[in-house]
mmCIF file of C-alpha atoms in Angstrom:
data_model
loop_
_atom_site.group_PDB
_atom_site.id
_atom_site.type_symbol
_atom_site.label_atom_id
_atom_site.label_comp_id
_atom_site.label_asym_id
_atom_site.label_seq_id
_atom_site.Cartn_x
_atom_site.Cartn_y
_atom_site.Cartn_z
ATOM 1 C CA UNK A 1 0.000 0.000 0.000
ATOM 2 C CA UNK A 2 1.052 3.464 -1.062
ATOM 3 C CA UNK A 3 2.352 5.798 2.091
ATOM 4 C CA UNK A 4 -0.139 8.625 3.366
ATOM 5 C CA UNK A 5 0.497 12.262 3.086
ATOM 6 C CA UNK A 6 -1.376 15.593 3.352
ATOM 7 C CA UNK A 7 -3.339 14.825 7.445
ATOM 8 C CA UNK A 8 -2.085 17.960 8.953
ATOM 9 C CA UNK A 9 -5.023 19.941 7.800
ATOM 10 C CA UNK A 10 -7.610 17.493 9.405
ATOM 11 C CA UNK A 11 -5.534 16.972 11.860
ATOM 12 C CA UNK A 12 -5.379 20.523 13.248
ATOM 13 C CA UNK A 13 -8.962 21.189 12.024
ATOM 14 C CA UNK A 14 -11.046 22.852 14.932
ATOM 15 C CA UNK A 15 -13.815 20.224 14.485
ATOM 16 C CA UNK A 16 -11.240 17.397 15.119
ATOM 17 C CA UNK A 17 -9.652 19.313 17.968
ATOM 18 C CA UNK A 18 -13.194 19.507 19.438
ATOM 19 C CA UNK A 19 -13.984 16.314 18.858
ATOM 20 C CA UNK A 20 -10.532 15.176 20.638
ATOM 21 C CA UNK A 21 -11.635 17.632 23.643
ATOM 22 C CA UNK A 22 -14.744 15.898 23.953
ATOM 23 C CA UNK A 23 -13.199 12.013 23.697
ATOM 24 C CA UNK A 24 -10.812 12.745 26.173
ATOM 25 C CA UNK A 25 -13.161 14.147 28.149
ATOM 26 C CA UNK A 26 -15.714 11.605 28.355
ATOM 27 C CA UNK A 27 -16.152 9.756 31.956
ATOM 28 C CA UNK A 28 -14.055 12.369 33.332
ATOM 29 C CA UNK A 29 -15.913 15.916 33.017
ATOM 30 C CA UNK A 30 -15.687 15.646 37.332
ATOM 31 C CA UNK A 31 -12.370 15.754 37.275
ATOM 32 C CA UNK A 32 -11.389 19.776 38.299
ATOM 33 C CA UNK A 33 -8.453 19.949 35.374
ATOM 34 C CA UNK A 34 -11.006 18.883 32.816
ATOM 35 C CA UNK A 35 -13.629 20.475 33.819
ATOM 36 C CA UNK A 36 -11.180 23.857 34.161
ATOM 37 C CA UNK A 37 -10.361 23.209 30.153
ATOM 38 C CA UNK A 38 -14.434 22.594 29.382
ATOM 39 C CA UNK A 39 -15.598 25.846 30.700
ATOM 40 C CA UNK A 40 -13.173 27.151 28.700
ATOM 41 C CA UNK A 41 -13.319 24.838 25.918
ATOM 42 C CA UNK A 42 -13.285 27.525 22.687
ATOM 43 C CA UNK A 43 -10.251 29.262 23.759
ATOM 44 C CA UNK A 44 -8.499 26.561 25.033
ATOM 45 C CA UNK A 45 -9.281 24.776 21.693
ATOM 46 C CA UNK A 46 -7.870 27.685 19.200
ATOM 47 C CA UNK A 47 -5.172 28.088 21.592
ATOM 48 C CA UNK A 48 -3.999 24.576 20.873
ATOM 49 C CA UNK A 49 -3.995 25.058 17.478
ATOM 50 C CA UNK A 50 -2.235 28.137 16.864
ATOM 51 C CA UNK A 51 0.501 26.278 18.503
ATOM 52 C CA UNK A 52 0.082 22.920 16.765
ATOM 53 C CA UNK A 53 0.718 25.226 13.143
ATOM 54 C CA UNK A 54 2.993 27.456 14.539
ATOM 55 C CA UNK A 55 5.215 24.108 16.172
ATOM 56 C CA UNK A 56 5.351 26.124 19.238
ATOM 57 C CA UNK A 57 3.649 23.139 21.236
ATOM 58 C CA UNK A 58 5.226 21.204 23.768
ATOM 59 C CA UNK A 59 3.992 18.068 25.973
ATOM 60 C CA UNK A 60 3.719 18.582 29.670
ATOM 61 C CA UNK A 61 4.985 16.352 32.427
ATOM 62 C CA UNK A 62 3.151 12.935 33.337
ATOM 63 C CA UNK A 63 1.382 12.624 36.599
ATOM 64 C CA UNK A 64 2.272 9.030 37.827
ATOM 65 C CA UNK A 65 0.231 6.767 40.635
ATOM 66 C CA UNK A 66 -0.188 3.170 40.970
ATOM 67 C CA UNK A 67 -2.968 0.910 40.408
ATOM 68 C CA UNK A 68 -3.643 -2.067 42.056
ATOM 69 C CA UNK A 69 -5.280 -5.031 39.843
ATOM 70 C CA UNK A 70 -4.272 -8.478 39.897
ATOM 71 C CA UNK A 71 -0.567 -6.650 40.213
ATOM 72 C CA UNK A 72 0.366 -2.915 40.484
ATOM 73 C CA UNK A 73 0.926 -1.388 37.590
ATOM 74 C CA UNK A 74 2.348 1.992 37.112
ATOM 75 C CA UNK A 75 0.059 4.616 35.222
ATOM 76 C CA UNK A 76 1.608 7.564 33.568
ATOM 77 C CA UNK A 77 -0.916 10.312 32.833
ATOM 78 C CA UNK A 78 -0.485 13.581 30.738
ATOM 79 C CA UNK A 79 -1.833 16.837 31.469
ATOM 80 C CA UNK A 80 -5.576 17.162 29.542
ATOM 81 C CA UNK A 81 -4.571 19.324 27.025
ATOM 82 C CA UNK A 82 -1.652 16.677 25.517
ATOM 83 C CA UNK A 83 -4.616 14.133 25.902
ATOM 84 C CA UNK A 84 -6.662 16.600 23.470
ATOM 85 C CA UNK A 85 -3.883 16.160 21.436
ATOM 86 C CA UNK A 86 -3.385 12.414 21.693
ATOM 87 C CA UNK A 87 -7.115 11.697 20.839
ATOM 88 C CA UNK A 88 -6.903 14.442 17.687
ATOM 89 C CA UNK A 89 -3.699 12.592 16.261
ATOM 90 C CA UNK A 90 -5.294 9.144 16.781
ATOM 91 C CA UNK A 91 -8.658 9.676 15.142
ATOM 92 C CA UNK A 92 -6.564 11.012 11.819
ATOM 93 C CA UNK A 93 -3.891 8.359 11.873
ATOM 94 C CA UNK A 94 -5.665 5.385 13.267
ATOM 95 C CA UNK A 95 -8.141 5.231 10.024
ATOM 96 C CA UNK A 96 -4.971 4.706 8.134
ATOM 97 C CA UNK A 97 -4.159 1.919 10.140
ATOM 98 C CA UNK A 98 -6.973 0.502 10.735
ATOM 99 C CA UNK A 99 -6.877 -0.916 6.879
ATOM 100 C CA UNK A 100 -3.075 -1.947 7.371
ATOM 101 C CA UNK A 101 -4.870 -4.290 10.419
ATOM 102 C CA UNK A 102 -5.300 -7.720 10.186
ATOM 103 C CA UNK A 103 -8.292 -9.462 11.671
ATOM 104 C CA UNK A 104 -6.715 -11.013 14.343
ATOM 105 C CA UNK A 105 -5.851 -8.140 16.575
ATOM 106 C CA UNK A 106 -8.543 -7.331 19.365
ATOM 107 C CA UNK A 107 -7.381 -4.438 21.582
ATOM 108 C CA UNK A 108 -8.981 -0.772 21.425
ATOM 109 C CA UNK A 109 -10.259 -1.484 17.762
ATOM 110 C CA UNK A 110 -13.904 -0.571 16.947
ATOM 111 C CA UNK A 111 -16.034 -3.631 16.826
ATOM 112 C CA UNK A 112 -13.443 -6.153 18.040
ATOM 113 C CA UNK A 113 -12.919 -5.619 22.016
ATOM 114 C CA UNK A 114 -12.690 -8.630 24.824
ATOM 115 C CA UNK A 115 -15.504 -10.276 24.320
ATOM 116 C CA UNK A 116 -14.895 -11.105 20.505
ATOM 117 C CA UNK A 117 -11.171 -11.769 20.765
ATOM 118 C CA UNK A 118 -12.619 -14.540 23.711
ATOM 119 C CA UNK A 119 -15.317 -15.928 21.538
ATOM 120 C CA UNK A 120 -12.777 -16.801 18.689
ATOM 121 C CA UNK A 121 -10.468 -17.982 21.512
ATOM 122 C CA UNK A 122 -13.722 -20.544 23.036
ATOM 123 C CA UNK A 123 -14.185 -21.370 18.877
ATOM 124 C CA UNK A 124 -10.198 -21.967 18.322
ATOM 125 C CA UNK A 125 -10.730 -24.408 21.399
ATOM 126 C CA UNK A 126 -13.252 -26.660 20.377
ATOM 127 C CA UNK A 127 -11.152 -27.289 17.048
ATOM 128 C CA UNK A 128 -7.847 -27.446 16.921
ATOM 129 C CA UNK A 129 -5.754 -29.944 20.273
ATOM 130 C CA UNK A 130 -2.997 -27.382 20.887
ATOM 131 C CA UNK A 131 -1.956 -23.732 21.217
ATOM 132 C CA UNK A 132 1.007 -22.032 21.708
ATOM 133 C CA UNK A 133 0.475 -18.922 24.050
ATOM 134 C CA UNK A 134 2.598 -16.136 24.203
ATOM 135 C CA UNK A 135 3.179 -13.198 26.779
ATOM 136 C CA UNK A 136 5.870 -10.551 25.654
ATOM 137 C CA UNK A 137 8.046 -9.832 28.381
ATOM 138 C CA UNK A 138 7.616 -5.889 29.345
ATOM 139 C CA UNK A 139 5.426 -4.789 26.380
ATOM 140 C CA UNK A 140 5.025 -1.631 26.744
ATOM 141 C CA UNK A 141 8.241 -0.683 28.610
ATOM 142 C CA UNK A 142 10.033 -2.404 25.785
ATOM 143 C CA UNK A 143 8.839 -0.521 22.439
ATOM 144 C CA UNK A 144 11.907 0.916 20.843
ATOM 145 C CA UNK A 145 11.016 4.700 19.968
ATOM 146 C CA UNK A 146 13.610 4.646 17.014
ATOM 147 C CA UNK A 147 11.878 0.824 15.365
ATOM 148 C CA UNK A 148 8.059 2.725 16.510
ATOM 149 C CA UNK A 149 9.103 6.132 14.359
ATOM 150 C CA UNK A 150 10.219 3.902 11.544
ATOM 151 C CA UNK A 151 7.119 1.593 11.146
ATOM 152 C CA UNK A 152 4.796 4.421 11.486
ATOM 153 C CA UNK A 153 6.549 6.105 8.679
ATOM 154 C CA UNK A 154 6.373 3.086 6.677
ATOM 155 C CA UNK A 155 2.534 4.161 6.169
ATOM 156 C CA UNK A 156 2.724 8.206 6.792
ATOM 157 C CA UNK A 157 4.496 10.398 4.517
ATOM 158 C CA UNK A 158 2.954 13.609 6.276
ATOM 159 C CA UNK A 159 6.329 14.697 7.895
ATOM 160 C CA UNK A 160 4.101 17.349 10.245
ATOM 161 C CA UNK A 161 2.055 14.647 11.426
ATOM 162 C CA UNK A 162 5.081 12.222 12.158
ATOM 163 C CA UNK A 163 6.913 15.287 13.497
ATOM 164 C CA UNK A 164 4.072 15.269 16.092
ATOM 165 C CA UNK A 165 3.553 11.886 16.645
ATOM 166 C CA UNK A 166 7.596 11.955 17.402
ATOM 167 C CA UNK A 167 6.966 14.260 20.247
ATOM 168 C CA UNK A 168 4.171 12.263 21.770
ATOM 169 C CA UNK A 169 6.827 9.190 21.625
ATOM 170 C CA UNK A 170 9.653 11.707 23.331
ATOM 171 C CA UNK A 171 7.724 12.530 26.068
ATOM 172 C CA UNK A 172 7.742 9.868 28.422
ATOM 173 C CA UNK A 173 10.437 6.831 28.408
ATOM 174 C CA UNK A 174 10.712 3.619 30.644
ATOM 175 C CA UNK A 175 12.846 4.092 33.885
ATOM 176 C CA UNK A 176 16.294 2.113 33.468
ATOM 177 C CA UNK A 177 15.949 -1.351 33.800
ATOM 178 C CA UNK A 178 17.936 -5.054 33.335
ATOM 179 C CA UNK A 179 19.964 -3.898 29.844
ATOM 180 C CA UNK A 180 18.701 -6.585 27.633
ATOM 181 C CA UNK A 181 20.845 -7.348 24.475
ATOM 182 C CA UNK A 182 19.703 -8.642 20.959
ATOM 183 C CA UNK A 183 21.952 -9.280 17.914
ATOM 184 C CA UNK A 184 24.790 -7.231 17.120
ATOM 185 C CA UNK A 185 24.519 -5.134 20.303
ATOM 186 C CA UNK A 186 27.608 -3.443 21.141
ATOM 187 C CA UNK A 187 28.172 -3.463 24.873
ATOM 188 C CA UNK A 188 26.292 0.145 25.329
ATOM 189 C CA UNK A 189 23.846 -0.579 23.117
ATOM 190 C CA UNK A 190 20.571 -1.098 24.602
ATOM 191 C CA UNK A 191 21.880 1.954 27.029
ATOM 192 C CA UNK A 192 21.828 4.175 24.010
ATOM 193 C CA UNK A 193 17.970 3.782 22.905
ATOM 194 C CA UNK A 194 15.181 5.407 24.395
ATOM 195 C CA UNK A 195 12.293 2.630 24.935
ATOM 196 C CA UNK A 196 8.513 2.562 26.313
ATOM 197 C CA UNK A 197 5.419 3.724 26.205
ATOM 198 C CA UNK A 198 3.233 5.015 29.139
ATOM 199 C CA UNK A 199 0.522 3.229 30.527
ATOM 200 C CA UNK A 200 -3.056 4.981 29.827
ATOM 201 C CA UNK A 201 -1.866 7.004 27.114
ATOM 202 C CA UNK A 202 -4.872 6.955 23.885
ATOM 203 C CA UNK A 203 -1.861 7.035 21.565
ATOM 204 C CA UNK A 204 0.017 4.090 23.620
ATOM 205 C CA UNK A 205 -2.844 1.686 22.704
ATOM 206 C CA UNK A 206 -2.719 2.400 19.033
ATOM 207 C CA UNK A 207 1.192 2.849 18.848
ATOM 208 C CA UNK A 208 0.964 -0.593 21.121
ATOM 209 C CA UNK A 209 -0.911 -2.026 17.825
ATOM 210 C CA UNK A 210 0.808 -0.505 15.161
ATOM 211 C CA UNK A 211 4.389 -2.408 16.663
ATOM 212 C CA UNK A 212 3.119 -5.692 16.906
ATOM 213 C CA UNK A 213 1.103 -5.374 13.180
ATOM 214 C CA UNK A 214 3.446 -7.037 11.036
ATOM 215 C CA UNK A 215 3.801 -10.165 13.067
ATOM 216 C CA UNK A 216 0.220 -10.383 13.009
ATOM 217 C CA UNK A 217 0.869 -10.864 9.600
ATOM 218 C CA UNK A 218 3.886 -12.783 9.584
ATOM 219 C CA UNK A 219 1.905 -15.064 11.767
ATOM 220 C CA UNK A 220 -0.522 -16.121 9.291
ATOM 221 C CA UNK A 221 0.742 -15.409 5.784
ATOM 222 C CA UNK A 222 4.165 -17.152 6.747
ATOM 223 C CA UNK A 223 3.462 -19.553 9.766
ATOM 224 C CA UNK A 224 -0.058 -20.061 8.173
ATOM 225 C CA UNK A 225 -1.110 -21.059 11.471
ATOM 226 C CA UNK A 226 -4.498 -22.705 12.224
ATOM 227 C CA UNK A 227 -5.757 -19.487 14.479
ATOM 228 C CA UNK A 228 -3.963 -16.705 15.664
ATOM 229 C CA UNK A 229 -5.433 -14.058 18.284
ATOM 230 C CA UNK A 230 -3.146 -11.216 19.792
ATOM 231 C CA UNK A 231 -4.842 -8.805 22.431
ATOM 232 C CA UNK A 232 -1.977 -6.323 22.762
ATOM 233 C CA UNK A 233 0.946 -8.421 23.746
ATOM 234 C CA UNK A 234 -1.184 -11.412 24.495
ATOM 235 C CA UNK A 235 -1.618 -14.058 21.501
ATOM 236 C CA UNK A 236 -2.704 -17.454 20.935
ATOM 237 C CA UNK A 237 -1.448 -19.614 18.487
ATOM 238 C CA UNK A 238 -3.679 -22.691 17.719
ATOM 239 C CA UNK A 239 -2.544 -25.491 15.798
ATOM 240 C CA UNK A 240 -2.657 -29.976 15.065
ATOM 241 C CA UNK A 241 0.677 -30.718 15.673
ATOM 242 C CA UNK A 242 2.440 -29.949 19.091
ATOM 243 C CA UNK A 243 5.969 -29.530 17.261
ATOM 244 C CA UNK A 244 4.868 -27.454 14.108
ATOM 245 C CA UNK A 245 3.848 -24.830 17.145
ATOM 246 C CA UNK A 246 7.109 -25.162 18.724
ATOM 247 C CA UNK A 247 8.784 -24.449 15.645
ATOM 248 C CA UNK A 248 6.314 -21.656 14.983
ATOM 249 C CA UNK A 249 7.736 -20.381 18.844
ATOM 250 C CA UNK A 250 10.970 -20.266 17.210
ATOM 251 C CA UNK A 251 9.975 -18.375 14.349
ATOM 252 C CA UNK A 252 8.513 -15.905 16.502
ATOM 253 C CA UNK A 253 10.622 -15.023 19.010
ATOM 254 C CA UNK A 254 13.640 -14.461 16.102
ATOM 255 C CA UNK A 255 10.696 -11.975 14.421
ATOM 256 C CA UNK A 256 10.385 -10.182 18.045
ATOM 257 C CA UNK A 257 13.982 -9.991 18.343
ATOM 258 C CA UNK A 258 14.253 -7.789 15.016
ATOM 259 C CA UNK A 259 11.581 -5.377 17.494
ATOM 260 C CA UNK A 260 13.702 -6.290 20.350
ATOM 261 C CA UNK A 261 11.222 -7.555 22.402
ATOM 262 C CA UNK A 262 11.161 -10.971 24.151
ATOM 263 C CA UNK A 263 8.296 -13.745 25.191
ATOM 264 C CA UNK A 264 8.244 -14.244 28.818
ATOM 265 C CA UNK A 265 10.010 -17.911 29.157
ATOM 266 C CA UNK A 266 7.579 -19.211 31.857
ATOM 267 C CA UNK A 267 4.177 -18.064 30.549
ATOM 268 C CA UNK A 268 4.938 -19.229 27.298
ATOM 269 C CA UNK A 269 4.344 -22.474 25.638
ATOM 270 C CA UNK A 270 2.580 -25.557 23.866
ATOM 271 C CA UNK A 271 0.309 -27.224 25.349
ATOM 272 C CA UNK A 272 -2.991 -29.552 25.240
ATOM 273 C CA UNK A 273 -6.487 -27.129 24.326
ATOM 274 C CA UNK A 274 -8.203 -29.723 26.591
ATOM 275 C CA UNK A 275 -6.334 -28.259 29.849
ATOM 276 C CA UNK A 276 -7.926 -24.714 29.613
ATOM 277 C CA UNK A 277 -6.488 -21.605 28.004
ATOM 278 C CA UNK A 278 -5.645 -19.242 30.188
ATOM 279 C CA UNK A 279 -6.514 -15.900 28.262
ATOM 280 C CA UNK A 280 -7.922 -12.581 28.911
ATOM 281 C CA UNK A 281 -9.124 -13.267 32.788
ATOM 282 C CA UNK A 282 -10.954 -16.746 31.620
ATOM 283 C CA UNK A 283 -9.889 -20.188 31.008
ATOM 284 C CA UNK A 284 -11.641 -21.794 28.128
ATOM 285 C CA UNK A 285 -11.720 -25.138 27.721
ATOM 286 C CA UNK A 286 -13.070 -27.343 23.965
ATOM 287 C CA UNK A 287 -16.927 -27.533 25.804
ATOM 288 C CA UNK A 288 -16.670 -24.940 28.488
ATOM 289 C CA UNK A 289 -15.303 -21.537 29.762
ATOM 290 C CA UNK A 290 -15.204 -20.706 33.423
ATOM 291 C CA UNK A 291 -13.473 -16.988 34.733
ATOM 292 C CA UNK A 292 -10.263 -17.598 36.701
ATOM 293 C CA UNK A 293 -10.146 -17.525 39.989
ATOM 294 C CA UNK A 294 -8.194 -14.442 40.436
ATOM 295 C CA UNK A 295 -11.022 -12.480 38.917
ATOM 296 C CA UNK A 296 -13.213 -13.926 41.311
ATOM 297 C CA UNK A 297 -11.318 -12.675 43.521
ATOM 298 C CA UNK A 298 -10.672 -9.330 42.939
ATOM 299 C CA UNK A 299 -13.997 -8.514 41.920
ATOM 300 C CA UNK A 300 -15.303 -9.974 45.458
ATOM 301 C CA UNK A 301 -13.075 -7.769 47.272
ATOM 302 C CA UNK A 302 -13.911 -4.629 45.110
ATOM 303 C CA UNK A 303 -17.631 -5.823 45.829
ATOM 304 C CA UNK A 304 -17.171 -5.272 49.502
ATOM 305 C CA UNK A 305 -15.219 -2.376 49.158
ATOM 306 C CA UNK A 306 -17.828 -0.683 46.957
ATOM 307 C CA UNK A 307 -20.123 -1.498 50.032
ATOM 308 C CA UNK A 308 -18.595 0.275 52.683
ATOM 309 C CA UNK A 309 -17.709 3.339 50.657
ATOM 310 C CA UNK A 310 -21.326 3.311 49.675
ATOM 311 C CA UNK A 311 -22.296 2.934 53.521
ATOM 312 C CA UNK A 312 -20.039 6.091 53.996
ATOM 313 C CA UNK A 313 -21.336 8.182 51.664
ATOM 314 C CA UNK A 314 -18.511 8.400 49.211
ATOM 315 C CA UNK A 315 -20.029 6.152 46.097
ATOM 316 C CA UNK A 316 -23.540 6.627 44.711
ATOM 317 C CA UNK A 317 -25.751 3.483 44.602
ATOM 318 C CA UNK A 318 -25.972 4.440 40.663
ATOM 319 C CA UNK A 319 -22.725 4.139 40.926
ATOM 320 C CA UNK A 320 -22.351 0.991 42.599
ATOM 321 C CA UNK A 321 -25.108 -0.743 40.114
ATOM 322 C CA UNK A 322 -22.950 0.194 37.032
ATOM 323 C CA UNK A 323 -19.796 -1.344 38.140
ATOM 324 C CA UNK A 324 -21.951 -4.231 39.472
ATOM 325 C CA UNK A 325 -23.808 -4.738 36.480
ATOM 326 C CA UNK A 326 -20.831 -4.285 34.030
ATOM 327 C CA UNK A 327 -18.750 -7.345 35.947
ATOM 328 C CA UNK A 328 -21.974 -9.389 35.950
ATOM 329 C CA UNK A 329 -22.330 -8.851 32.179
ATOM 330 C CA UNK A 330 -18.813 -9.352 31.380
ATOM 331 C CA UNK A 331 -19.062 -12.523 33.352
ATOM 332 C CA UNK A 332 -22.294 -13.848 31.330
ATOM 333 C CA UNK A 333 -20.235 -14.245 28.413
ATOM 334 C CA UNK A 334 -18.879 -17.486 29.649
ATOM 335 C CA UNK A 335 -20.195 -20.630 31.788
ATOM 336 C CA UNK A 336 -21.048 -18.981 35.155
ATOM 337 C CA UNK A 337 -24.405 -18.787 35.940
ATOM 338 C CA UNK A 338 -23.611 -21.013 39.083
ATOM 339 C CA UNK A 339 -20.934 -18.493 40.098
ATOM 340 C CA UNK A 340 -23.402 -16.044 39.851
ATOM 341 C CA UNK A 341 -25.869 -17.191 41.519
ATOM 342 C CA UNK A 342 -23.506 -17.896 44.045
ATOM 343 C CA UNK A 343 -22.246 -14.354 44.851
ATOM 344 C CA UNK A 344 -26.026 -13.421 45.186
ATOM 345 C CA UNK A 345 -26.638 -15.807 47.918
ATOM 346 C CA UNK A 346 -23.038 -14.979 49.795
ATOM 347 C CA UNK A 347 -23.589 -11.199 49.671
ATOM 348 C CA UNK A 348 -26.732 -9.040 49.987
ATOM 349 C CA UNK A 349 -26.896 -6.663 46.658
ATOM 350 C CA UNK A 350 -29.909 -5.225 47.532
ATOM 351 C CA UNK A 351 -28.573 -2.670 48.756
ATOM 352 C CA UNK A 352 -27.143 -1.325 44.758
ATOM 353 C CA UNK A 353 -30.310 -2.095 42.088
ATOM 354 C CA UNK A 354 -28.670 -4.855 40.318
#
């Protein structure tokens, strides 16, 4: 496919900046710096666009804090005016993309999502004996700015809109880490590139996508593997023969090595279909899917969290019922009507309309 030129226009369009104003605001309008750059939202929105064409814009500093899910996980956030940004690059550049994609990839794509990426996961099951998983070590922490630039210039030819998506790259890198070497790495090497990508960026997700895109399609014009699903650096690799997958392993870890990334060598490997595939918070077996337990877990302690700060007064029961009701219909998606039936009768939720 031919490379893409001429998006600076729509990128720095005031209808796109608005738009990007309003995305990144959504689910957040509470929040006192976004509702600061709301009430102002016209000047603040020609503001950032005389400085987009002028190139006198700069990204602010990230705001970091931990989150605690199954483990804690750093989250870098930008100031709201370089998410206006992020959103207003994405939704000129991602359409681009989006046709570059190959079917297989699940993560913040329009009409794919969780729940599709686990159906074809619960199909892939029921038909082929064994799968090859895969868990790259450090995703995000490990994307090479330099090989990130390069592949997204591969399909843009707009130098403005590269320039820009350059600066989104610059502004946040990994802290230093193990120095891990691939190849021809001189001794300094991997001391010399920048690497990462900040968790909870909109551009991180799509730049996430973008890296992993052509061994999406390595995977399945070259391995010609049975069934392939990645969800970000998550992916299943279904197949008949146990060594033909290990082989494929092989293959795959020399075409993450040219991205210099790694696959984690515990969580990855062949194995049986009939002993459950661990993937995206479920385990799916050929003839049934159950969560894992962990899940369980966490979302029983959130449950009685939710119910004492509801007690005192710091969460709405409308709220409450949303979170509720959005576990309990991600959970319907697989084998666990028991399991829910059994939360109902170990805690009391009628105090939340559920």
């Amino acid at each position: 496919m031919k490379r893409i030129g001429n998006l600076w226009p729509a990128l720095t369009s005031v209808e796109n900046l608005f738009a990007a104003a309003l995305a990144a605001a959504a689910g957040k309008r509470g929040r006192p710096e976004v509702a600061a750059y709301l009430l102002n939202l016209e000047i603040n929105v020609v503001r950032l666009r005389r400085e987009l064409l002028e190139g006198t814009y700069r990204p602010g500093p990230y705001r970091n804090f931990l989150v605690h899910e199954s483990k804690p996980r750093m989250i870098s956030a930008a100031p709201f005016r370089d998410r206006v940004v992020h959103h207003a690059l994405t939704q000129v550049v991602e359409p681009v993309f989006e046709r570059r994609f190959t079917a297989d990839s699940f993560a913040s794509r329009v009409g794919f999502g969780t729940h599709r990426a686990l159906r074809r996961a619960g199909a892939a099951c029921g038909k082929f004996p064994f799968v090859l998983k895969c868990d790259v070590v450090k995703y995000f922490h490990s994307i090479d700015h330099e090989i990130l630039l390069a592949l997204l210039a591969r399909t843009l030819k707009c130098q403005t809109t590269l320039a820009l998506a350059a600066q989104v790259v610059a502004g946040w890198s990994a802290p230093p880490g193990q120095p891990v070497y691939f190849g021809t790495d001189g001794l300094f090497s991997p001391l010399e590139r920048r690497l990462g990508l900040p968790l909870g960026n909109q551009t991180s997700q799509f730049f996430a996508n973008v890296y992993l895109n052509g061994l999406d399609h390595f995977v399945r014009r070259e391995l010609r593997a049975g069934e392939y699903i990645r969800y970000v650096d998550d992916f299943l690799v279904f197949g008949v023969c146990k060594e033909e997958l290990r082989e494929m392993r092989v293959r795959i870890e020399e075409r993450l090595a040219s991205l210099r990334l790694r696959i984690h060598p515990r969580k990855s490997r062949v194995y049986r279909s009939s002993e459950g595939v661990s993937f995206l918070g479920w385990r799916w077996f050929p003839d049934r899917s159950r969560l894992d337990r962990g899940n369980v877990a966490r979302f029983r302690r959130r449950l009685l969290r939710m119910r004492e700060e509801h007690k005192n007064g710091r969460m709405s029961g409308e709220e409450v019922t949303r979170r509720v009701r959005g576990w309990l219909g991600h959970a319907s998606h697989g084998d666990t009507w028991r399991l829910r039936e059994t939360l109902f009768d170990t805690y009391d939720l009628r105090w939340c309309a559920v």
